XYZ file of N, CA, C and O in Angstrom:
484
model
N -4.541 -24.818 20.010
C -3.893 -25.910 19.714
C -2.683 -26.075 20.666
O -2.073 -25.082 21.140
N -2.416 -27.188 21.431
C -1.313 -27.545 22.519
C -0.044 -27.120 21.757
O 0.377 -27.710 20.662
N 0.907 -26.478 22.498
C 2.282 -26.250 21.997
C 3.241 -27.437 22.390
O 2.752 -28.097 23.452
N 3.989 -27.729 21.727
C 4.902 -28.726 21.788
C 5.866 -28.465 23.048
O 6.238 -27.330 23.026
N 6.163 -29.562 23.785
C 7.404 -29.375 24.593
C 8.780 -29.000 24.029
O 9.600 -28.518 24.715
N 8.803 -29.509 22.786
C 10.116 -29.429 22.188
C 10.001 -28.394 21.032
O 9.084 -28.101 20.333
N 11.140 -27.581 20.933
C 11.287 -26.507 19.794
C 11.693 -27.298 18.529
O 12.039 -28.520 18.584
N 11.687 -26.710 17.423
C 11.862 -27.303 16.073
C 13.322 -27.610 16.160
O 13.808 -28.808 15.568
N 14.202 -27.011 16.704
C 15.789 -27.340 16.847
C 15.918 -28.588 17.659
O 16.576 -29.391 17.096
N 15.028 -28.708 18.677
C 15.199 -29.951 19.562
C 14.714 -31.163 18.738
O 15.169 -32.285 18.901
N 13.605 -31.104 17.923
C 12.818 -31.921 17.204
C 13.760 -32.526 16.107
O 14.163 -33.709 15.937
N 14.504 -31.361 15.435
C 15.534 -31.700 14.529
C 16.768 -32.500 14.947
O 17.414 -33.490 14.259
N 17.335 -32.264 16.143
C 18.232 -33.006 16.770
C 17.960 -34.456 16.879
O 18.665 -35.198 16.937
N 16.579 -34.666 17.441
C 16.244 -35.943 17.859
C 16.238 -36.776 16.622
O 16.623 -38.067 16.657
N 15.762 -36.237 15.368
C 15.640 -36.838 14.423
C 17.139 -37.270 13.692
O 17.225 -38.156 13.182
N 17.960 -36.296 13.866
C 19.362 -36.685 13.447
C 19.947 -37.785 14.294
O 20.629 -38.475 13.726
N 19.665 -37.814 15.436
C 20.181 -39.023 16.335
C 19.759 -40.180 15.787
O 20.304 -41.229 15.762
N 18.277 -40.217 15.293
C 17.795 -41.409 14.692
C 18.390 -41.813 13.367
O 18.864 -43.013 13.095
N 18.707 -40.680 12.637
C 19.538 -40.881 11.448
C 20.664 -41.394 11.620
O 21.373 -42.086 10.635
N 21.567 -41.022 12.922
C 22.842 -41.496 13.039
C 22.960 -43.061 13.531
O 23.913 -43.647 13.560
N 21.875 -43.546 13.847
C 21.757 -44.841 13.975
C 21.264 -45.385 15.387
O 21.145 -46.531 15.674
N 20.810 -44.515 16.193
C 20.132 -44.869 17.407
C 18.908 -45.285 17.333
O 18.049 -44.994 16.309
N 18.373 -46.366 17.984
C 17.063 -46.971 17.783
C 16.011 -46.015 18.287
O 16.013 -45.378 19.209
N 14.866 -46.214 17.539
C 13.929 -45.261 17.586
C 13.179 -45.400 19.158
O 12.813 -44.622 19.792
N 13.080 -46.682 19.487
C 12.518 -47.015 20.747
C 13.381 -46.425 21.807
O 12.693 -45.934 22.943
N 14.642 -46.672 21.840
C 15.571 -45.910 22.843
C 15.560 -44.617 22.872
O 15.461 -43.883 23.779
N 15.462 -43.998 21.548
C 15.426 -42.463 21.556
C 14.154 -41.942 22.056
O 14.128 -40.915 22.858
N 13.078 -42.580 21.828
C 11.723 -42.033 22.145
C 11.657 -42.193 23.856
O 11.197 -41.448 24.645
N 12.397 -43.255 24.437
C 12.105 -43.573 25.825
C 13.173 -42.351 26.560
O 12.762 -42.006 27.529
N 14.281 -42.132 25.782
C 15.210 -41.160 26.379
C 14.697 -39.737 26.572
O 14.902 -38.948 27.426
N 13.875 -39.471 25.534
C 13.265 -38.133 25.347
C 11.837 -38.019 25.887
O 11.372 -36.926 26.076
N 11.312 -39.115 26.267
C 9.884 -38.989 26.792
C 8.919 -38.846 25.748
O 8.014 -38.034 26.240
N 8.885 -39.185 24.709
C 7.888 -39.035 23.523
C 7.663 -40.513 23.141
O 8.121 -41.516 23.297
N 6.334 -40.538 22.362
C 5.840 -41.855 21.920
C 6.350 -41.898 20.524
O 6.966 -41.112 19.851
N 6.306 -43.369 20.087
C 6.704 -43.655 18.780
C 5.778 -42.872 17.765
O 6.362 -42.493 16.856
N 4.556 -42.800 18.076
C 3.673 -42.027 17.050
C 4.223 -40.695 17.014
O 4.117 -40.056 15.796
N 4.522 -39.939 17.858
C 5.037 -38.560 17.794
C 6.374 -38.597 16.915
O 6.420 -37.542 16.107
N 7.209 -39.524 17.105
C 8.347 -39.591 16.582
C 8.063 -39.664 14.842
O 8.744 -38.834 14.118
N 7.144 -40.409 14.611
C 6.878 -40.824 13.154
C 6.034 -39.797 12.574
O 5.934 -39.547 11.463
N 5.222 -38.803 13.462
C 4.670 -37.761 12.902
C 5.721 -36.610 12.700
O 5.510 -35.900 11.812
N 6.776 -36.447 13.465
C 7.821 -35.403 13.381
C 8.545 -35.748 11.901
O 8.916 -34.697 11.475
N 8.770 -36.985 11.709
C 9.811 -37.285 10.619
C 9.346 -36.986 9.318
O 10.234 -36.219 8.579
N 8.050 -36.947 8.891
C 7.806 -36.515 7.607
C 7.801 -34.848 7.599
O 8.150 -34.101 6.577
N 7.401 -34.091 8.650
C 7.585 -32.676 8.782
C 8.948 -32.068 8.936
O 9.229 -31.329 8.033
N 9.815 -32.697 9.739
C 11.060 -32.109 10.026
C 12.173 -32.817 9.413
O 13.277 -32.416 9.584
N 11.960 -34.072 8.898
C 13.035 -34.960 8.454
C 13.779 -34.156 7.286
O 13.124 -33.659 6.433
N 15.036 -34.207 7.441
C 15.987 -33.643 6.232
C 16.158 -32.136 6.496
O 16.602 -31.667 5.531
N 15.608 -31.495 7.520
C 15.842 -30.157 7.654
C 16.790 -29.853 8.363
O 17.317 -30.369 9.354
N 17.310 -28.547 8.268
C 18.364 -27.948 9.056
C 17.502 -27.025 10.096
O 16.456 -26.703 9.885
N 18.426 -26.414 10.755
C 17.716 -25.605 12.075
C 17.288 -24.352 11.304
O 16.336 -23.752 11.486
N 18.042 -23.664 10.288
C 17.727 -22.537 9.525
C 16.454 -22.940 8.781
O 15.710 -21.746 8.539
N 16.296 -24.191 8.169
C 15.072 -24.322 7.543
C 13.860 -24.382 8.433
O 12.874 -23.654 8.032
N 14.219 -24.840 9.578
C 12.935 -24.771 10.628
C 12.660 -23.359 10.902
O 11.305 -23.069 11.162
N 13.417 -22.469 11.163
C 13.294 -21.259 11.468
C 12.654 -20.541 10.236
O 11.579 -19.582 10.582
N 13.057 -20.741 9.082
C 12.169 -20.041 7.973
C 10.877 -20.544 7.877
O 10.009 -19.841 7.632
N 10.545 -21.837 8.123
C 9.328 -22.533 7.933
C 8.453 -21.761 9.058
O 7.392 -21.333 8.938
N 8.850 -21.431 10.293
C 8.218 -20.897 11.401
C 8.036 -19.404 10.930
O 6.636 -18.898 11.103
N 8.772 -18.763 10.338
C 8.621 -17.249 9.768
C 7.509 -17.474 8.631
O 6.523 -16.385 8.742
N 7.401 -18.377 7.935
C 6.462 -18.321 6.761
C 5.145 -18.798 7.368
O 4.080 -18.208 6.888
N 5.128 -19.639 8.310
C 3.762 -19.913 8.975
C 3.155 -18.647 9.653
O 2.027 -18.366 9.517
N 4.013 -17.904 10.498
C 3.521 -16.601 11.084
C 3.240 -15.516 9.908
O 1.935 -14.979 10.123
N 3.694 -15.505 8.821
C 3.378 -14.476 7.786
C 2.131 -15.095 7.232
O 1.153 -14.217 6.828
N 1.833 -16.295 6.979
C 0.791 -17.129 6.413
C -0.540 -16.589 7.420
O -1.569 -16.210 6.743
N -0.276 -16.878 8.618
C -1.266 -16.617 9.568
C -1.730 -15.062 9.311
O -2.941 -14.660 9.560
N -0.730 -14.320 9.403
C -1.038 -12.789 9.363
C -1.925 -12.432 8.041
O -2.878 -11.649 8.103
N -1.177 -12.931 6.942
C -2.052 -12.764 5.788
C -3.442 -13.218 5.761
O -4.484 -12.539 5.096
N -3.830 -14.389 6.274
C -5.049 -15.094 6.263
C -5.769 -14.074 7.042
O -7.192 -13.829 6.919
N -5.368 -13.630 8.127
C -6.135 -12.593 9.077
C -6.538 -11.451 8.155
O -7.791 -10.928 8.203
N -5.630 -10.869 7.600
C -6.090 -9.741 6.667
C -7.042 -9.978 5.552
O -7.908 -9.075 5.484
N -6.962 -11.098 5.069
C -7.875 -11.484 4.004
C -9.239 -11.530 4.610
O -10.436 -11.091 4.197
N -9.340 -12.157 5.717
C -10.596 -12.330 6.580
C -11.302 -10.962 6.886
O -12.410 -10.831 6.615
N -10.504 -10.126 7.326
C -10.922 -8.792 7.792
C -11.365 -8.185 6.473
O -12.496 -7.453 6.593
N -10.836 -8.219 5.401
C -11.066 -7.452 4.223
C -12.493 -8.141 3.624
O -13.460 -7.235 3.197
N -12.604 -9.443 3.555
C -13.802 -10.026 3.215
C -15.149 -9.649 4.023
O -16.118 -9.425 3.530
N -14.787 -9.437 5.278
C -15.827 -8.969 6.189
C -16.017 -7.596 5.953
O -17.426 -7.191 5.779
N -15.184 -6.617 5.605
C -15.402 -5.369 5.317
C -16.288 -5.153 3.917
O -17.079 -4.566 3.859
N -15.866 -5.959 2.929
C -16.634 -6.135 1.600
C -18.082 -6.612 1.855
O -19.005 -5.872 1.180
N -18.251 -7.569 2.770
C -19.429 -8.026 2.978
C -20.225 -6.973 3.659
O -21.597 -6.729 3.332
N -19.847 -6.337 4.574
C -20.609 -5.154 5.290
C -21.032 -4.054 4.150
O -22.081 -3.562 4.312
N -19.848 -3.699 3.388
C -20.167 -2.528 2.421
C -21.186 -2.954 1.335
O -22.211 -1.997 1.158
N -21.144 -4.101 1.023
C -22.173 -4.551 -0.006
C -23.600 -4.498 0.798
O -24.553 -4.160 0.064
N -23.698 -5.037 2.060
C -24.965 -5.019 2.690
C -25.478 -3.658 2.901
O -26.709 -3.320 2.658
N -24.647 -2.688 3.150
C -25.104 -1.227 3.360
C -25.538 -0.742 2.088
O -26.425 0.099 1.931
N -24.739 -0.948 1.193
C -24.928 -0.558 -0.355
C -26.231 -0.959 -0.808
O -27.019 -0.324 -1.355
N -26.450 -2.277 -0.675
C -27.919 -2.832 -1.181
C -29.148 -2.129 -0.435
O -30.199 -1.925 -0.908
N -28.980 -1.994 1.045
C -29.867 -1.156 1.852
C -30.123 0.169 1.157
O -31.283 0.530 1.274
N -29.133 0.936 1.186
C -29.373 2.343 0.533
C -29.959 2.306 -0.705
O -30.631 3.035 -0.943
N -29.434 1.542 -1.675
C -30.016 1.519 -2.972
C -31.601 0.920 -3.008
O -32.408 1.481 -3.815
N -31.829 0.031 -2.118
C -33.396 -0.257 -1.994
C -34.042 0.739 -1.257
O -35.286 1.153 -1.833
N -33.576 1.603 -0.437
C -34.247 2.892 0.063
C -34.449 3.826 -0.973
O -35.427 4.419 -1.159
N -33.320 4.125 -1.879
C -33.521 5.050 -2.950
C -34.621 4.476 -3.976
O -35.320 5.465 -4.430
N -34.622 3.490 -4.351
C -35.598 2.873 -5.161
C -36.951 2.932 -4.735
O -37.847 3.522 -5.408
N -37.141 2.637 -3.389
C -38.541 2.768 -2.862
C -38.956 4.352 -2.830
O -40.121 4.712 -2.960
N -38.042 5.179 -2.514
C -38.514 6.618 -2.417
C -38.877 7.055 -3.813
O -39.875 7.848 -3.955
N -38.139 6.732 -4.832
C -38.323 7.254 -6.349
C -39.740 6.579 -6.740
O -40.539 7.077 -7.387
N -40.034 5.303 -6.334
C -41.218 4.606 -6.798
C -42.357 5.272 -6.202
O -43.528 5.287 -6.874
N -42.158 5.766 -4.995
C -43.208 6.236 -4.283
C -43.823 7.664 -4.972
O -44.917 7.846 -4.972
N -42.923 8.414 -5.578
C -43.191 9.603 -6.139
C -42.921 9.777 -7.592
O -42.282 10.400 -8.281
N -43.546 8.623 -8.307
C -43.515 8.671 -9.768
C -44.238 9.842 -10.452
O -43.763 10.116 -11.649
N -45.210 10.118 -9.961
C -46.035 11.182 -10.678
C -46.227 12.355 -9.622
O -46.667 12.066 -8.382
N -45.752 13.416 -9.842
C -46.034 14.644 -9.096
C -47.611 15.148 -9.101
O -48.198 14.798 -9.828
N -47.806 15.668 -7.841
C -49.215 16.049 -7.751
C -49.646 17.028 -8.748
O -50.785 17.132 -9.330
N -48.792 17.752 -9.090
C -49.099 18.955 -10.102
C -49.263 18.407 -11.557
O -49.704 19.235 -12.559
N -48.732 17.291 -11.829
C -48.649 16.833 -13.242
C -47.544 17.238 -13.942
O -47.333 16.992 -15.220
N -46.517 17.910 -13.465
C -45.394 18.385 -14.120
C -44.376 17.244 -14.284
O -44.699 16.033 -13.926
N -43.164 17.649 -14.750
C -42.270 16.634 -15.160
C -41.629 15.858 -13.918
O -41.502 16.809 -12.685
N -41.264 14.632 -13.948
C -40.920 13.844 -12.695
C -39.543 14.587 -12.192
O -39.308 14.392 -10.966
N -38.514 14.587 -13.028
C -37.291 15.056 -12.756
C -37.214 16.280 -11.939
O -36.246 16.479 -11.243
N -38.274 17.148 -11.941
C -38.189 18.331 -11.100
C -38.803 18.350 -9.739
O -38.610 19.095 -8.959
N -39.569 17.135 -9.653
C -40.469 17.032 -8.264
C -39.667 15.814 -7.697
O -39.932 14.848 -7.907
N -38.807 16.163 -6.727
C -38.089 15.220 -5.959
C -37.940 15.676 -4.513
O -37.633 16.793 -4.403
N -38.544 14.885 -3.626
C -38.433 15.366 -2.264
C -37.122 15.594 -1.812
O -36.195 14.850 -2.128
N -36.986 16.509 -0.649
C -35.546 16.649 0.053
C -35.026 15.268 0.565
O -33.825 15.192 0.507
N -35.903 14.461 1.051
C -35.439 13.228 1.600
C -34.859 12.383 0.672
O -33.759 11.713 0.888
N -35.430 12.275 -0.447
C -34.939 11.508 -1.641
C -33.752 11.998 -2.092
O -32.735 11.109 -2.282
N -33.562 13.323 -2.141
C -32.221 13.745 -2.458
C -30.976 13.296 -1.487
O -29.999 13.042 -1.903
N -31.353 13.391 -0.210
C -30.322 13.169 0.825
C -29.848 11.581 0.651
O -28.863 11.383 0.746
N -30.857 10.896 0.557
C -30.652 9.473 0.345
C -29.799 9.241 -0.978
O -28.876 8.343 -1.086
N -30.163 9.883 -2.060
C -29.659 9.651 -3.229
C -28.042 10.265 -3.252
O -27.139 9.492 -3.781
N -27.887 11.255 -2.540
C -26.623 11.867 -2.527
C -25.612 10.985 -1.638
O -24.264 11.043 -1.676
N -26.221 10.242 -0.571
C -25.291 9.535 0.366
C -24.560 8.298 -0.161
O -24.222 8.144 -1.127
């Protein structure tokens, strides 16, 4: 996203000049902005102080940082679920293959070492 040529403090100053009674057309010509830009700034920054604008910037930065953290955690959860489903499928297929031991003994005593390593992982 393109950064503005003006800081929040400068934008608030321009809006204050308009509130003081300067015509919008003259103000836009003086600062080299379009009418549309002025009218876009007014709902966002109108009635703000410089301290409010600084606080808004801090909140936006914190919000971006938190969104990034949530996205990373969601990705981690997705990866873990994928790995868990693959290992559980491998466990199920390993035990389904060996449902009956060749000797006819109980199933719980006859488990291959490969199945145990998958099960313990």
